[in-house]
Short mmCIF file of C-alpha atoms (C1' of nucleotides) in Angstrom, two decimals:
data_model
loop_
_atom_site.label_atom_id
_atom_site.label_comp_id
_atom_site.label_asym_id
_atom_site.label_seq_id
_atom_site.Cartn_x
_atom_site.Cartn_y
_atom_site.Cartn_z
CA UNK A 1 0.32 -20.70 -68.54
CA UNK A 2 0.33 -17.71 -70.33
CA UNK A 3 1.62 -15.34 -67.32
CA UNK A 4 4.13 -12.61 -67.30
CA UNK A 5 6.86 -12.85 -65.17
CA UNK A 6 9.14 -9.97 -64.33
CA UNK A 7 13.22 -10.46 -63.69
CA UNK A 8 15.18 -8.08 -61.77
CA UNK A 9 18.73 -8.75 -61.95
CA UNK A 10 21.83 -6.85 -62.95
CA UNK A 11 23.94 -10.28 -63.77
CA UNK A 12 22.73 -10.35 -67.36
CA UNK A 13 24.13 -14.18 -67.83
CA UNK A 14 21.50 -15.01 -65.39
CA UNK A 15 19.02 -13.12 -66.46
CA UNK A 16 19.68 -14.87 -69.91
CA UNK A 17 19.72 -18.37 -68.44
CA UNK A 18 15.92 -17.03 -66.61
CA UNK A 19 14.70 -15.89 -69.56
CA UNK A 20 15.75 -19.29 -71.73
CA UNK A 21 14.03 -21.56 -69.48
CA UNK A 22 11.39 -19.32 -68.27
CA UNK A 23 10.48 -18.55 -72.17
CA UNK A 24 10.44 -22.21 -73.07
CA UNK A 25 7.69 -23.02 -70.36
CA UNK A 26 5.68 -20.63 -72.24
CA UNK A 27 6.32 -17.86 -69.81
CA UNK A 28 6.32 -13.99 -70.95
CA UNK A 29 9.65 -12.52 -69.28
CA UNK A 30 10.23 -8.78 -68.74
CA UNK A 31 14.11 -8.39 -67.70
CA UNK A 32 15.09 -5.47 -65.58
CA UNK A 33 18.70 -4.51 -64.59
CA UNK A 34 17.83 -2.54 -61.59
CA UNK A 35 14.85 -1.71 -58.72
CA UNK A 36 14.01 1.41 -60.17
CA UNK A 37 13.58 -0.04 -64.09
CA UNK A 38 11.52 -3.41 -61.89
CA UNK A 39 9.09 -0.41 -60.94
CA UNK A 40 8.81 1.54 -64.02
CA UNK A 41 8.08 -2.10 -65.93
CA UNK A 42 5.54 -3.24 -62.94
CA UNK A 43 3.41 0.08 -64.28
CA UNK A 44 4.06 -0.82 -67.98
CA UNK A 45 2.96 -4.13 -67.79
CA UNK A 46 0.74 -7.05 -66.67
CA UNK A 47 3.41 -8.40 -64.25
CA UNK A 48 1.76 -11.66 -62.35
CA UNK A 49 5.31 -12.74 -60.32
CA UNK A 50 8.36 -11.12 -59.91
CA UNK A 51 11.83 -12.64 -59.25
CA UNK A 52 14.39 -10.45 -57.46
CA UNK A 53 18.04 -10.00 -56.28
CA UNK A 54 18.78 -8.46 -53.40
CA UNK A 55 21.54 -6.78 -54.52
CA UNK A 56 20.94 -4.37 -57.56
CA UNK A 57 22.00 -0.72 -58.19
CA UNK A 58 20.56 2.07 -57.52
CA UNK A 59 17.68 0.56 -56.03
CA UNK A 60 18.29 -2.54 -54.63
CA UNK A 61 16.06 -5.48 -54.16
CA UNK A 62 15.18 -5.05 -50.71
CA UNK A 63 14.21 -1.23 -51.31
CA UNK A 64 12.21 -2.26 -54.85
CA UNK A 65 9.96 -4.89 -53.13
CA UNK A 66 9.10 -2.21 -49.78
CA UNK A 67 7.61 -0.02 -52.84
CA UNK A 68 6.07 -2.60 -54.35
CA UNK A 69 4.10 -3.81 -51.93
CA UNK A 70 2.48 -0.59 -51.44
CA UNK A 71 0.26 -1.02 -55.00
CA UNK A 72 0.99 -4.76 -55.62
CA UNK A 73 0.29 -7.65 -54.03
CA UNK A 74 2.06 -10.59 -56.81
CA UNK A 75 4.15 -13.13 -55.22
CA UNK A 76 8.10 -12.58 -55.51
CA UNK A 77 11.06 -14.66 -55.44
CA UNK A 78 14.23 -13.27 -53.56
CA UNK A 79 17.67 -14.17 -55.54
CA UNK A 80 20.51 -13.89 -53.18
CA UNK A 81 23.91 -14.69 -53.66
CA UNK A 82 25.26 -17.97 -51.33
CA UNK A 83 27.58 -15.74 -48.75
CA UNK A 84 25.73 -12.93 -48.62
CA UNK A 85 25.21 -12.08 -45.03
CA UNK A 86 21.94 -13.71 -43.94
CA UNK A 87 20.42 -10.94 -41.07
CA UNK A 88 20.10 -8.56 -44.31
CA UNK A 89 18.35 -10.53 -45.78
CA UNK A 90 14.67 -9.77 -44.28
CA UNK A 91 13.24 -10.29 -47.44
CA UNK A 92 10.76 -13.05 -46.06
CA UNK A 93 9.65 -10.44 -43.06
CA UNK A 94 9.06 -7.68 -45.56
CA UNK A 95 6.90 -9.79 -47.77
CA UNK A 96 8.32 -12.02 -50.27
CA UNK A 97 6.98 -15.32 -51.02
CA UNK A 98 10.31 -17.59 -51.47
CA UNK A 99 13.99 -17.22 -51.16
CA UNK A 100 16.91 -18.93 -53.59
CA UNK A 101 20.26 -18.85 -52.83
CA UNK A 102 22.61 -18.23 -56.20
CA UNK A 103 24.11 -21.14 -58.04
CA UNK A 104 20.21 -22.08 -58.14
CA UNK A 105 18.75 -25.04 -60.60
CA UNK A 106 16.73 -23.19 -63.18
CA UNK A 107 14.20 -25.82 -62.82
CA UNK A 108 13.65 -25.25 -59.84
CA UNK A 109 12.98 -21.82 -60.27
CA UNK A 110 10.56 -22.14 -62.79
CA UNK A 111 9.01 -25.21 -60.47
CA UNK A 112 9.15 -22.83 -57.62
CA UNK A 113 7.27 -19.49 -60.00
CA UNK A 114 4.50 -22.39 -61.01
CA UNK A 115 4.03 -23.05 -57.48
CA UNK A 116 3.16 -19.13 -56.24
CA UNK A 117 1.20 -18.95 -59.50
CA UNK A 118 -0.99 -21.52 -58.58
CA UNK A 119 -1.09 -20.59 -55.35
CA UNK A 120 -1.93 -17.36 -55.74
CA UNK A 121 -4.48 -17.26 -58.38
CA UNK A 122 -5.94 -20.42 -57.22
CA UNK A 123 -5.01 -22.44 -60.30
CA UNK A 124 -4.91 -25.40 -58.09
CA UNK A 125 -3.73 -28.47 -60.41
CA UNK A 126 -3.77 -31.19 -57.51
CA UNK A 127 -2.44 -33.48 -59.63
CA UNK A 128 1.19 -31.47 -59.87
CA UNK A 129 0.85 -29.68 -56.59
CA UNK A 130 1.19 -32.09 -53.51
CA UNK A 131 -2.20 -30.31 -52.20
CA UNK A 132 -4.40 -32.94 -52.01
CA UNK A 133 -8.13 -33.42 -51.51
CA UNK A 134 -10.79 -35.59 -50.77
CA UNK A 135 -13.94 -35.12 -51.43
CA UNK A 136 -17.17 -36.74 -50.41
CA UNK A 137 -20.31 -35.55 -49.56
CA UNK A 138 -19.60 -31.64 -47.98
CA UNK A 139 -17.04 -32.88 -46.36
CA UNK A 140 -13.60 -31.77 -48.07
CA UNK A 141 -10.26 -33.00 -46.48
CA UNK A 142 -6.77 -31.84 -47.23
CA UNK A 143 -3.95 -33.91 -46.90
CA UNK A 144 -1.71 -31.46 -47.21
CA UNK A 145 -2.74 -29.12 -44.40
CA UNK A 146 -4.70 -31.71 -42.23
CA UNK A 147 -7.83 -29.84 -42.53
CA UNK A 148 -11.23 -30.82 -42.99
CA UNK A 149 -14.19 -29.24 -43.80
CA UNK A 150 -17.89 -29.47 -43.89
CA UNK A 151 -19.70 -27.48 -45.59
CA UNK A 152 -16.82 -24.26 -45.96
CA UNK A 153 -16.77 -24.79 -42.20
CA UNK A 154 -13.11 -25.73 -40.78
CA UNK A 155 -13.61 -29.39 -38.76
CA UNK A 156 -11.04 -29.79 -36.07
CA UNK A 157 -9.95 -33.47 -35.55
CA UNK A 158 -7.61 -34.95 -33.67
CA UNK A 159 -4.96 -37.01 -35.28
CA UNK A 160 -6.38 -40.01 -35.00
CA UNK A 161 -10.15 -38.61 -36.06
CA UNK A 162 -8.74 -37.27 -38.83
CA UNK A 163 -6.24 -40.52 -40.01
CA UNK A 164 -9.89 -42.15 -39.77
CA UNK A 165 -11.76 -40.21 -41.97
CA UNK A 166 -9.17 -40.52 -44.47
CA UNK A 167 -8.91 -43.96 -44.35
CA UNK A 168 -12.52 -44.21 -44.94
CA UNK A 169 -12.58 -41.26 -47.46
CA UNK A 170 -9.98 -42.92 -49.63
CA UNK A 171 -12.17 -45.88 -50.12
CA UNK A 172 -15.99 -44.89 -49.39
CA UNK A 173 -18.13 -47.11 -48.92
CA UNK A 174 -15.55 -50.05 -48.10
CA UNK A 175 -16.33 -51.87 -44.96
CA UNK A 176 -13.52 -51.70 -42.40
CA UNK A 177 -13.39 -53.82 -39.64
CA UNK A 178 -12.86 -51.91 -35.88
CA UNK A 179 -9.25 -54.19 -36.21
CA UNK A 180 -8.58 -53.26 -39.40
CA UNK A 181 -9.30 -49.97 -38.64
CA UNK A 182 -7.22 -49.58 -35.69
CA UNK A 183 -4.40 -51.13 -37.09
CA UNK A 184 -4.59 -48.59 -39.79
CA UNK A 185 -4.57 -45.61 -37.56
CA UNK A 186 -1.89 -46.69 -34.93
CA UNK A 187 0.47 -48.86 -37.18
CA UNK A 188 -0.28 -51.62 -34.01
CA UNK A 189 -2.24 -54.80 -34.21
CA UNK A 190 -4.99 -54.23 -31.68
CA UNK A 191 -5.38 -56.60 -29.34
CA UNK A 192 -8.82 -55.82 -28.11
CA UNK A 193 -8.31 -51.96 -28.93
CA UNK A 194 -11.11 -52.08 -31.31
CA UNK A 195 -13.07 -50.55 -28.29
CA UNK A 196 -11.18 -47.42 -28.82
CA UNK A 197 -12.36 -47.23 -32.28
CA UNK A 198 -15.96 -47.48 -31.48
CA UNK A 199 -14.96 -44.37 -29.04
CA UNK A 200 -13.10 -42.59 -32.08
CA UNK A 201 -16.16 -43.26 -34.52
CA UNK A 202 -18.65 -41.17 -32.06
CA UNK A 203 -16.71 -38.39 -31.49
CA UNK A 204 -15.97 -38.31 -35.18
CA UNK A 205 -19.90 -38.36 -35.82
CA UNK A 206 -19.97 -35.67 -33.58
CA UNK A 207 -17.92 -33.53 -35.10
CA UNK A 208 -18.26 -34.31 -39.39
CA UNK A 209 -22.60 -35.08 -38.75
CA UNK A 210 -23.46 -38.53 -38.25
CA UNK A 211 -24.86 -38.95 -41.30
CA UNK A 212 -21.55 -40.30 -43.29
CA UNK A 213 -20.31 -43.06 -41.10
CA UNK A 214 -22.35 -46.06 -40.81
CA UNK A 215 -21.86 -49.22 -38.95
CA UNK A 216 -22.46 -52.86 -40.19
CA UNK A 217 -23.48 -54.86 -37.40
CA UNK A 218 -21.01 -57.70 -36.91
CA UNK A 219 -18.58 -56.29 -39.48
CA UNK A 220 -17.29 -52.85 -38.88
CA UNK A 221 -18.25 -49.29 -40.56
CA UNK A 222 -18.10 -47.68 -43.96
CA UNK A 223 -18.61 -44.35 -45.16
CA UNK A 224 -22.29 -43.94 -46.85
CA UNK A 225 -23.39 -41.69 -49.91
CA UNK A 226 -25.89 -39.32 -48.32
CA UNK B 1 -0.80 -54.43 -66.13
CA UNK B 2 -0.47 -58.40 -67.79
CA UNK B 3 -1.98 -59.86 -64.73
CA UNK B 4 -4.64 -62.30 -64.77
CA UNK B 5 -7.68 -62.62 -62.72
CA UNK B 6 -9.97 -64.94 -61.90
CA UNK B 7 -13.52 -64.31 -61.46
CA UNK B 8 -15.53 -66.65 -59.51
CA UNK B 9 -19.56 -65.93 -59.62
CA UNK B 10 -22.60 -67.51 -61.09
CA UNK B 11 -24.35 -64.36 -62.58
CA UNK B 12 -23.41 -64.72 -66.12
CA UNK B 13 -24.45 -61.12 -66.41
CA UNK B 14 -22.10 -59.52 -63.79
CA UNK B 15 -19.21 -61.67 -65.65
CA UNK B 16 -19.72 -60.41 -68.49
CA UNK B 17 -19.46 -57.27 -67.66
CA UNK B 18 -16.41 -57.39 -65.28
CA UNK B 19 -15.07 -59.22 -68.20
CA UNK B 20 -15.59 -56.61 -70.57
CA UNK B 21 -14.39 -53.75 -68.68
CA UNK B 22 -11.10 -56.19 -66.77
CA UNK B 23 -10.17 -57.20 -70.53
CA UNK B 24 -10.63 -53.55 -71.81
CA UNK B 25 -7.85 -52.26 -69.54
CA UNK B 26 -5.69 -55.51 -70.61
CA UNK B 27 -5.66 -57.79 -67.23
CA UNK B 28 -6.62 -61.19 -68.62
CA UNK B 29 -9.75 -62.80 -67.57
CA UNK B 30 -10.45 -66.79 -66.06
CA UNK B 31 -14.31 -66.75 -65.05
CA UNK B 32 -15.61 -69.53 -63.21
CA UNK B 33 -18.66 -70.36 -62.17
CA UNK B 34 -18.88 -71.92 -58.70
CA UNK B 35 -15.75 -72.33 -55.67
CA UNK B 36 -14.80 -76.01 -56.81
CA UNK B 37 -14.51 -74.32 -60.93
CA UNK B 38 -12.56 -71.48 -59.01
CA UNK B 39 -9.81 -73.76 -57.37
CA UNK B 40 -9.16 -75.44 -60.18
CA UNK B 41 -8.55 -72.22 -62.00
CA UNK B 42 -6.41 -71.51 -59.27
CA UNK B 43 -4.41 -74.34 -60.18
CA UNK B 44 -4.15 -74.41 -63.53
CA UNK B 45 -3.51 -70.43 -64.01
CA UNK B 46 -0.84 -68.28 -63.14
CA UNK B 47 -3.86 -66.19 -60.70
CA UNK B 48 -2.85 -62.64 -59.82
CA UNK B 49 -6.32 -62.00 -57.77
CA UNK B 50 -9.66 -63.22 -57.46
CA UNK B 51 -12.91 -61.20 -57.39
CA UNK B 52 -15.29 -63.96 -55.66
CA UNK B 53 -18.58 -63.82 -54.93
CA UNK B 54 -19.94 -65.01 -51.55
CA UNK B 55 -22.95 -66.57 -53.15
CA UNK B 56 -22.30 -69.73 -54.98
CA UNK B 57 -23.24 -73.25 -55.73
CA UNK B 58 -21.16 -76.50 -54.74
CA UNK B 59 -18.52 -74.53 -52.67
CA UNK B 60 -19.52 -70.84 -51.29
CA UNK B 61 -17.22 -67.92 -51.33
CA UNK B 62 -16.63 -68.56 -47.93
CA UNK B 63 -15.26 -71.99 -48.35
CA UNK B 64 -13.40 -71.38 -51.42
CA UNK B 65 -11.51 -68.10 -49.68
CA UNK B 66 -10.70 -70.30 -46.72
CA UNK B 67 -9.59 -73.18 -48.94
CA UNK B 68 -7.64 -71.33 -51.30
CA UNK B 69 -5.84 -69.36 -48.34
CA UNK B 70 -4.30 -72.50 -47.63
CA UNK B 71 -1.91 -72.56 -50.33
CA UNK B 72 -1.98 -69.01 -52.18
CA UNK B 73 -1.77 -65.49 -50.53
CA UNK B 74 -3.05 -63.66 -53.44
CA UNK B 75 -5.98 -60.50 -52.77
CA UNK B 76 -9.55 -61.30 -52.33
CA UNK B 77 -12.06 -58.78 -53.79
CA UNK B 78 -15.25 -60.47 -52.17
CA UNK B 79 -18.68 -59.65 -54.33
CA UNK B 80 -21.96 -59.59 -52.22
CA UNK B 81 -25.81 -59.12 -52.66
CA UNK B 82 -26.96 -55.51 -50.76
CA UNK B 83 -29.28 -56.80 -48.64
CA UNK B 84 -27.23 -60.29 -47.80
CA UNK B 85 -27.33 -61.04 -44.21
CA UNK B 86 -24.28 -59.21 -43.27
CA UNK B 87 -23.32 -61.37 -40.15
CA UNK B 88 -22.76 -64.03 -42.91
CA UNK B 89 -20.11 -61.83 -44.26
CA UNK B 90 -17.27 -62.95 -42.43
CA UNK B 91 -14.92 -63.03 -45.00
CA UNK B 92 -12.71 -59.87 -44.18
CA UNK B 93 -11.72 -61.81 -40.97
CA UNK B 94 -11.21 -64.35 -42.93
CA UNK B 95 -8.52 -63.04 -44.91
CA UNK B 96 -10.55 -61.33 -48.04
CA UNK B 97 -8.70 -57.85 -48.78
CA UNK B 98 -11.64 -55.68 -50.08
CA UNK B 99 -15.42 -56.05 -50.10
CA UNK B 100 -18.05 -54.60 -52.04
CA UNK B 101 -21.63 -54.72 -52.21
CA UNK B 102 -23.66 -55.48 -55.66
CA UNK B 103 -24.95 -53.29 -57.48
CA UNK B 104 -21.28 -51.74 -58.05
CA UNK B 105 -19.81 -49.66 -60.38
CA UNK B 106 -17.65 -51.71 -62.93
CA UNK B 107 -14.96 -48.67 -63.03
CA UNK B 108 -14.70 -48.81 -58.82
CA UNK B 109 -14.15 -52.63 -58.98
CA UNK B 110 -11.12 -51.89 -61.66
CA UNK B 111 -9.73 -48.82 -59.23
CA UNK B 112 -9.79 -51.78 -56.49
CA UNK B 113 -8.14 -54.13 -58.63
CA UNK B 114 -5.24 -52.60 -59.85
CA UNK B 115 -4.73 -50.74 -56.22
CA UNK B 116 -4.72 -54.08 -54.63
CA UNK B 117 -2.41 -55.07 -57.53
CA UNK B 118 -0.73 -52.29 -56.64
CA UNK B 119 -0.34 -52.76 -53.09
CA UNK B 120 0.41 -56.76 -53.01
CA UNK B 121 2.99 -56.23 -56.44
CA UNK B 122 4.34 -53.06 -54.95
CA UNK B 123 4.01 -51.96 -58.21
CA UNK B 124 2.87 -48.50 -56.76
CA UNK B 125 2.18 -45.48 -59.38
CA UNK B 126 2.25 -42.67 -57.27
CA UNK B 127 0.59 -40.79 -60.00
CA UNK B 128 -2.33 -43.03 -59.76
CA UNK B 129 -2.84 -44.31 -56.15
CA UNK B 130 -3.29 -41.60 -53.39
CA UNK B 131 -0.15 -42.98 -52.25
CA UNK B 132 1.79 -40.18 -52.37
CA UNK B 133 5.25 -40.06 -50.68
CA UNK B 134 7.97 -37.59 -50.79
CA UNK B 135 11.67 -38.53 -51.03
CA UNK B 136 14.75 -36.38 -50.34
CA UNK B 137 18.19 -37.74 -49.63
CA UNK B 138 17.37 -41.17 -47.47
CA UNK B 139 14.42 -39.73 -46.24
CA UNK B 140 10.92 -41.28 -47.54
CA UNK B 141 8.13 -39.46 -46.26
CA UNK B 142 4.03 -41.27 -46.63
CA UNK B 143 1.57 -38.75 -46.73
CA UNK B 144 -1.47 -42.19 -46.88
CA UNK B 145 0.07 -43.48 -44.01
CA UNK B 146 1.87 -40.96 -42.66
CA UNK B 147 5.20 -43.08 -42.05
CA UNK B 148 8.53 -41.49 -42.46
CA UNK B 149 11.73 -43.67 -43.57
CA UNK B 150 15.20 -43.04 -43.47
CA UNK B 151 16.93 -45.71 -45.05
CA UNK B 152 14.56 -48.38 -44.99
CA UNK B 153 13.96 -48.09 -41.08
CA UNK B 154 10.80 -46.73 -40.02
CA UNK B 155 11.11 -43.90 -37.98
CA UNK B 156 7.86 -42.49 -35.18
CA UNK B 157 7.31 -38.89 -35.14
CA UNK B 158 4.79 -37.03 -33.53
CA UNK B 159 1.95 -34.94 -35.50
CA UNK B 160 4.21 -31.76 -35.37
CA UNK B 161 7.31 -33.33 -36.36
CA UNK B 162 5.23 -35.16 -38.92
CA UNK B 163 4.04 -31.72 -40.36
CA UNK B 164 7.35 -29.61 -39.79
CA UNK B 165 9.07 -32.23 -42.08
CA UNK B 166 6.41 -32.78 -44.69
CA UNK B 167 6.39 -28.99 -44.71
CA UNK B 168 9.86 -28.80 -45.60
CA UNK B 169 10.40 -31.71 -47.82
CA UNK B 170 7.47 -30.28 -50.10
CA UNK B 171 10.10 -27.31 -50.58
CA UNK B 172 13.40 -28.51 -50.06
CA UNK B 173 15.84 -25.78 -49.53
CA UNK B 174 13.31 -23.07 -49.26
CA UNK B 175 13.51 -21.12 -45.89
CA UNK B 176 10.91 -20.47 -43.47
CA UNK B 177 11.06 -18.88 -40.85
CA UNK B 178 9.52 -20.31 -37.52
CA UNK B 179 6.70 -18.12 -37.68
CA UNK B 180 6.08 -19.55 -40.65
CA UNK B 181 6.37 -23.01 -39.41
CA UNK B 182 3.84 -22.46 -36.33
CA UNK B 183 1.61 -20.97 -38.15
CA UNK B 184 1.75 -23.83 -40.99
CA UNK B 185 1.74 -26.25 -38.55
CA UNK B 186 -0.72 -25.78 -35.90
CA UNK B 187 -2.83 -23.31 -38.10
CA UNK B 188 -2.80 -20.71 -35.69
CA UNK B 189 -0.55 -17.42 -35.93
CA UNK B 190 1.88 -18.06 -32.94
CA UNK B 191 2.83 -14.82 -30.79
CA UNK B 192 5.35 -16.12 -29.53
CA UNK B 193 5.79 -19.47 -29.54
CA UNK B 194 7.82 -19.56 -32.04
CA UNK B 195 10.12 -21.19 -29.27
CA UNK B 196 8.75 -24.28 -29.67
CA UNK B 197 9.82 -24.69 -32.96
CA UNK B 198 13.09 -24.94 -32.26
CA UNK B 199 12.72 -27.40 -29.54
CA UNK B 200 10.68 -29.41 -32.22
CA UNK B 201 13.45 -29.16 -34.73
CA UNK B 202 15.51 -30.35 -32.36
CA UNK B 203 13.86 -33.07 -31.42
CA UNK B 204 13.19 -33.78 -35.02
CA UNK B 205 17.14 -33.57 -35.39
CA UNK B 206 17.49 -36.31 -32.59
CA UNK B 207 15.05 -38.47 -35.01
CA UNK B 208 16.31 -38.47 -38.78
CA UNK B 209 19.91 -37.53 -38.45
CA UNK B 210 21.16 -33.99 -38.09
CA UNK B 211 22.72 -33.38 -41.33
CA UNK B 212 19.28 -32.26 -43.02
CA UNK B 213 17.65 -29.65 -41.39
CA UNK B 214 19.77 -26.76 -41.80
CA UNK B 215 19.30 -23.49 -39.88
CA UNK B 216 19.73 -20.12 -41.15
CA UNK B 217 20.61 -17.65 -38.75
CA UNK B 218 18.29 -14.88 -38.29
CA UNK B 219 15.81 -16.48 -40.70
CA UNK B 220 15.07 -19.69 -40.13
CA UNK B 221 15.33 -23.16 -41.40
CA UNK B 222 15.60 -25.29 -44.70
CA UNK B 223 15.94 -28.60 -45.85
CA UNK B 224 19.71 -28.81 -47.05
CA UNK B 225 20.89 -31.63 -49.85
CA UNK B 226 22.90 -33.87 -48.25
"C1'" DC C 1 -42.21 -58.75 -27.96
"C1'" DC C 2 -38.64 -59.82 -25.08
"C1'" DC C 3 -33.75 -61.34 -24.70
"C1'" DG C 4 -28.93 -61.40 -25.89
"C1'" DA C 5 -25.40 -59.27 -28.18
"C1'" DT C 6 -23.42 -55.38 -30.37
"C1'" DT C 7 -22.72 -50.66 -30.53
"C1'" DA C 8 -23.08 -45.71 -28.52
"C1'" DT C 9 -22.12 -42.50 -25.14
"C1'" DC C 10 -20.20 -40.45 -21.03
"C1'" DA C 11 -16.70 -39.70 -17.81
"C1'" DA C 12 -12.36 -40.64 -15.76
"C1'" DG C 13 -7.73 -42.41 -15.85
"C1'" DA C 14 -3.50 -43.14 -18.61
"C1'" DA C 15 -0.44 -41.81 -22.02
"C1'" DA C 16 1.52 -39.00 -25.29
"C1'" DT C 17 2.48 -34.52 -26.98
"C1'" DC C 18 3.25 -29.55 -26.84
"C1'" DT C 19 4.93 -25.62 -24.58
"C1'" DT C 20 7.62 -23.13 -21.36
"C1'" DG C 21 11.66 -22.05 -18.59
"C1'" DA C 22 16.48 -22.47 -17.54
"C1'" DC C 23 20.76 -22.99 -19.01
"C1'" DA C 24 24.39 -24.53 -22.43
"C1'" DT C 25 26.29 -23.89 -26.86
"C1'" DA C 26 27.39 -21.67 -31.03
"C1'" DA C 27 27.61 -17.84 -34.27
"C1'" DT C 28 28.19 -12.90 -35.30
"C1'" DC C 29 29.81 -8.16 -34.44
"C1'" DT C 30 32.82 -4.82 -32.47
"C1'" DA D 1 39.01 -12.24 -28.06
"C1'" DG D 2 34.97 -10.83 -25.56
"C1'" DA D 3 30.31 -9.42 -25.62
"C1'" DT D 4 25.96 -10.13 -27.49
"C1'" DT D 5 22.49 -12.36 -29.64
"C1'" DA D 6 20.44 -16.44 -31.55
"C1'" DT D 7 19.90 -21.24 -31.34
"C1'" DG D 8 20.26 -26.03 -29.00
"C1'" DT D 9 19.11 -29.05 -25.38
"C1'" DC D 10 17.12 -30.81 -21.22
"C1'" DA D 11 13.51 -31.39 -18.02
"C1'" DA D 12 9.21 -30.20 -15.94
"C1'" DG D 13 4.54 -28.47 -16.28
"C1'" DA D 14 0.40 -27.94 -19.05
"C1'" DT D 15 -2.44 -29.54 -22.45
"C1'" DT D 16 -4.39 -32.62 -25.48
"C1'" DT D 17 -5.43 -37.07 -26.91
"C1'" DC D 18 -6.19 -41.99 -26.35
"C1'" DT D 19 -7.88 -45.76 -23.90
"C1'" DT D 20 -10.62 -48.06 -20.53
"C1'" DG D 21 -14.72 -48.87 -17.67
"C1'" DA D 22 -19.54 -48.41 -16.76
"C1'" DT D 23 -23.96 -47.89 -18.43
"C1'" DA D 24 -27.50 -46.80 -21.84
"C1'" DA D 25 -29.36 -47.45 -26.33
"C1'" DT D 26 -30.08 -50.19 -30.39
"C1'" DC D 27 -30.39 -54.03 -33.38
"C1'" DG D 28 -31.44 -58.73 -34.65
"C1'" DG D 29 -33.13 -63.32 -33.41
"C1'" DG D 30 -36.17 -66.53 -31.28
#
DNA sequence: CCCGATTATCAAGAAATCTTGACATAATCT
DNA sequence: AGATTATGTCAAGATTTCTTGATAATCGGG
């Protein structure tokens, strides 16, 4: 990964419990006690995520990340201990990325820092991240967000339009049959529902271009390489 | 994989070549040559699937699929020329699972294989298939089908409550606040309407059982282990 | 080339979903 | 404990989506 992750945190046995794990993912750590050392080391050094407690001396965690965000712009992770009162804790308003309450799994810490890292510098590895896409064609669909696009253009669909297009974007050019098709979509065996589908398919060729879905006469439609 | 499958199509050519590439991934390989050849194999062999062409002396694919559903439930891949009439094609009513058209890609007809493998074995790799679902506590949540479980019964949602608990079980325990959750569920940045979020958590509540959805005063809401 | 059948499109009705408002309940602070 | 604020729940209104019906367009067969 090769990234540098800054601690700040005054309990030094978890800062040592951080840095083990963090360190043995291949992570560069940079341990500070307090917010105003966190802000003298952000200057010092390539920091690319920073994880926080709220409650440091001197400058505590809520105070360090205001500052921050006035020349940085790196995702951080709030610590905060379990019983802490919660309506101090603002930390999401004021521009942190993710929250852990203390006990916290290490692994999920470091799962969680991987997560804003890829996020934020667009290191996308769909096969670990649950963001999903399809591709075919210019159209791109997310599973994750239920967006679709066409061409960088944002495609809104309907639930069902968009349940469609996946179905067909998962296996391109497979036939589907209009029952096979609406069973897909609504879970229900279609009686004689298929006529919905045929409904469905035009408004979906109105939206995406009608040059992806094709019908097979007597069979059902597929989505065609262009 | 250890499964076997049985080829049925007169082209020596295309069997050899599904043959090489089948056998290369390890699935063992029964080619016959015509639908009577193919029932016998049936027979004789413990058959896992059949890739069957529609196009073949003595008994057709037709016949053969509707002959061998009588007595074996295994998936169909059906194989058919481009241009073939395609109101002969009958044979996904008919109970064949997939379809493709020839010429095909050797590595497609494998990804169909081993997903239908997948599928009728329940043998799913998440890894592999899109099939991706999420599990936390009894909840099982389908991203493909977009089905949510809870303890093996099957449980309807609409799109938001779909989202709003995809949303959270992709980050268990984080918090968001309902900002947050409008805005990553509709897409838009809600004003105020961050009141509906907590009518859809409730109703979301009502559906899976209340003990997971835990709300954080002043912040938000998380998904809480159980 | 015309006829029958399938599919496409448009508009309206039906159904489901989302949002809003009103009030009840629960948690926090003094 | 009582007041205050935030959240939960219920029901109705608003919106969106899905289905159905009618008609036009298209495809394939004779």
């Amino acid at each position: 990964m090769d990234k540098t992750i800054l601690i700040a945190e005054d309990d030094k046995d978890i800062v040592a419990l951080l840095k083990l794990f963090l360190e043995n993912e291949g992570f560069a750590v940079v341990a500070t006690e307090d917010g105003e050392e966190a802000i003298e080391a952000l200057e010092n050094n390539e920091i690319d995520i920073a994880v926080v407690d709220l409650m440091m001396p001197k400058m505590n965690g809520y105070e360090f990340i205001k500052k921050m965000r006035q020349s940085y712009n790196i995702p951080v992770i709030i610590l905060s201990a379990q019983n802490q009162d919660s309506d101090k804790i603002i930390g999401l308003e004021i521009g942190a990325d993710d929250y852990m309450t203390k006990p916290f799994n290490p692994l999920e810490i470091i799962a969680r820092v991987k997560s804003h890292l890829r996020r934020y510098y667009q290191l996308n590895d769909p096969k670990e991240s649950g963001e999903e896409t399809i591709q075919w064609g210019e159209l791109r669909l997310n599973t994750s967000t239920f967006e679709v696009f066409s061409k960088k253009e944002k495609i809104l669909l309907t639930p069902m339009e968009f349940k469609l297009l996946k179905v067909f974007m998962e296996n391109p050019q497979r036939i589907y049959t209009k029952a096979q098709l609406y069973e897909m979509v609504t879970g229900d065996i279609g009686d004689n529902e298929e006529r919905a589908i045929t409904v469905h398919i035009s408004n979906l060729r109105e939206k995406i271009g009608s040059e992806y879905i094709e019908t097979v006469r007597g069979l059902g439609y597929k989505l065609e390489k262009k």
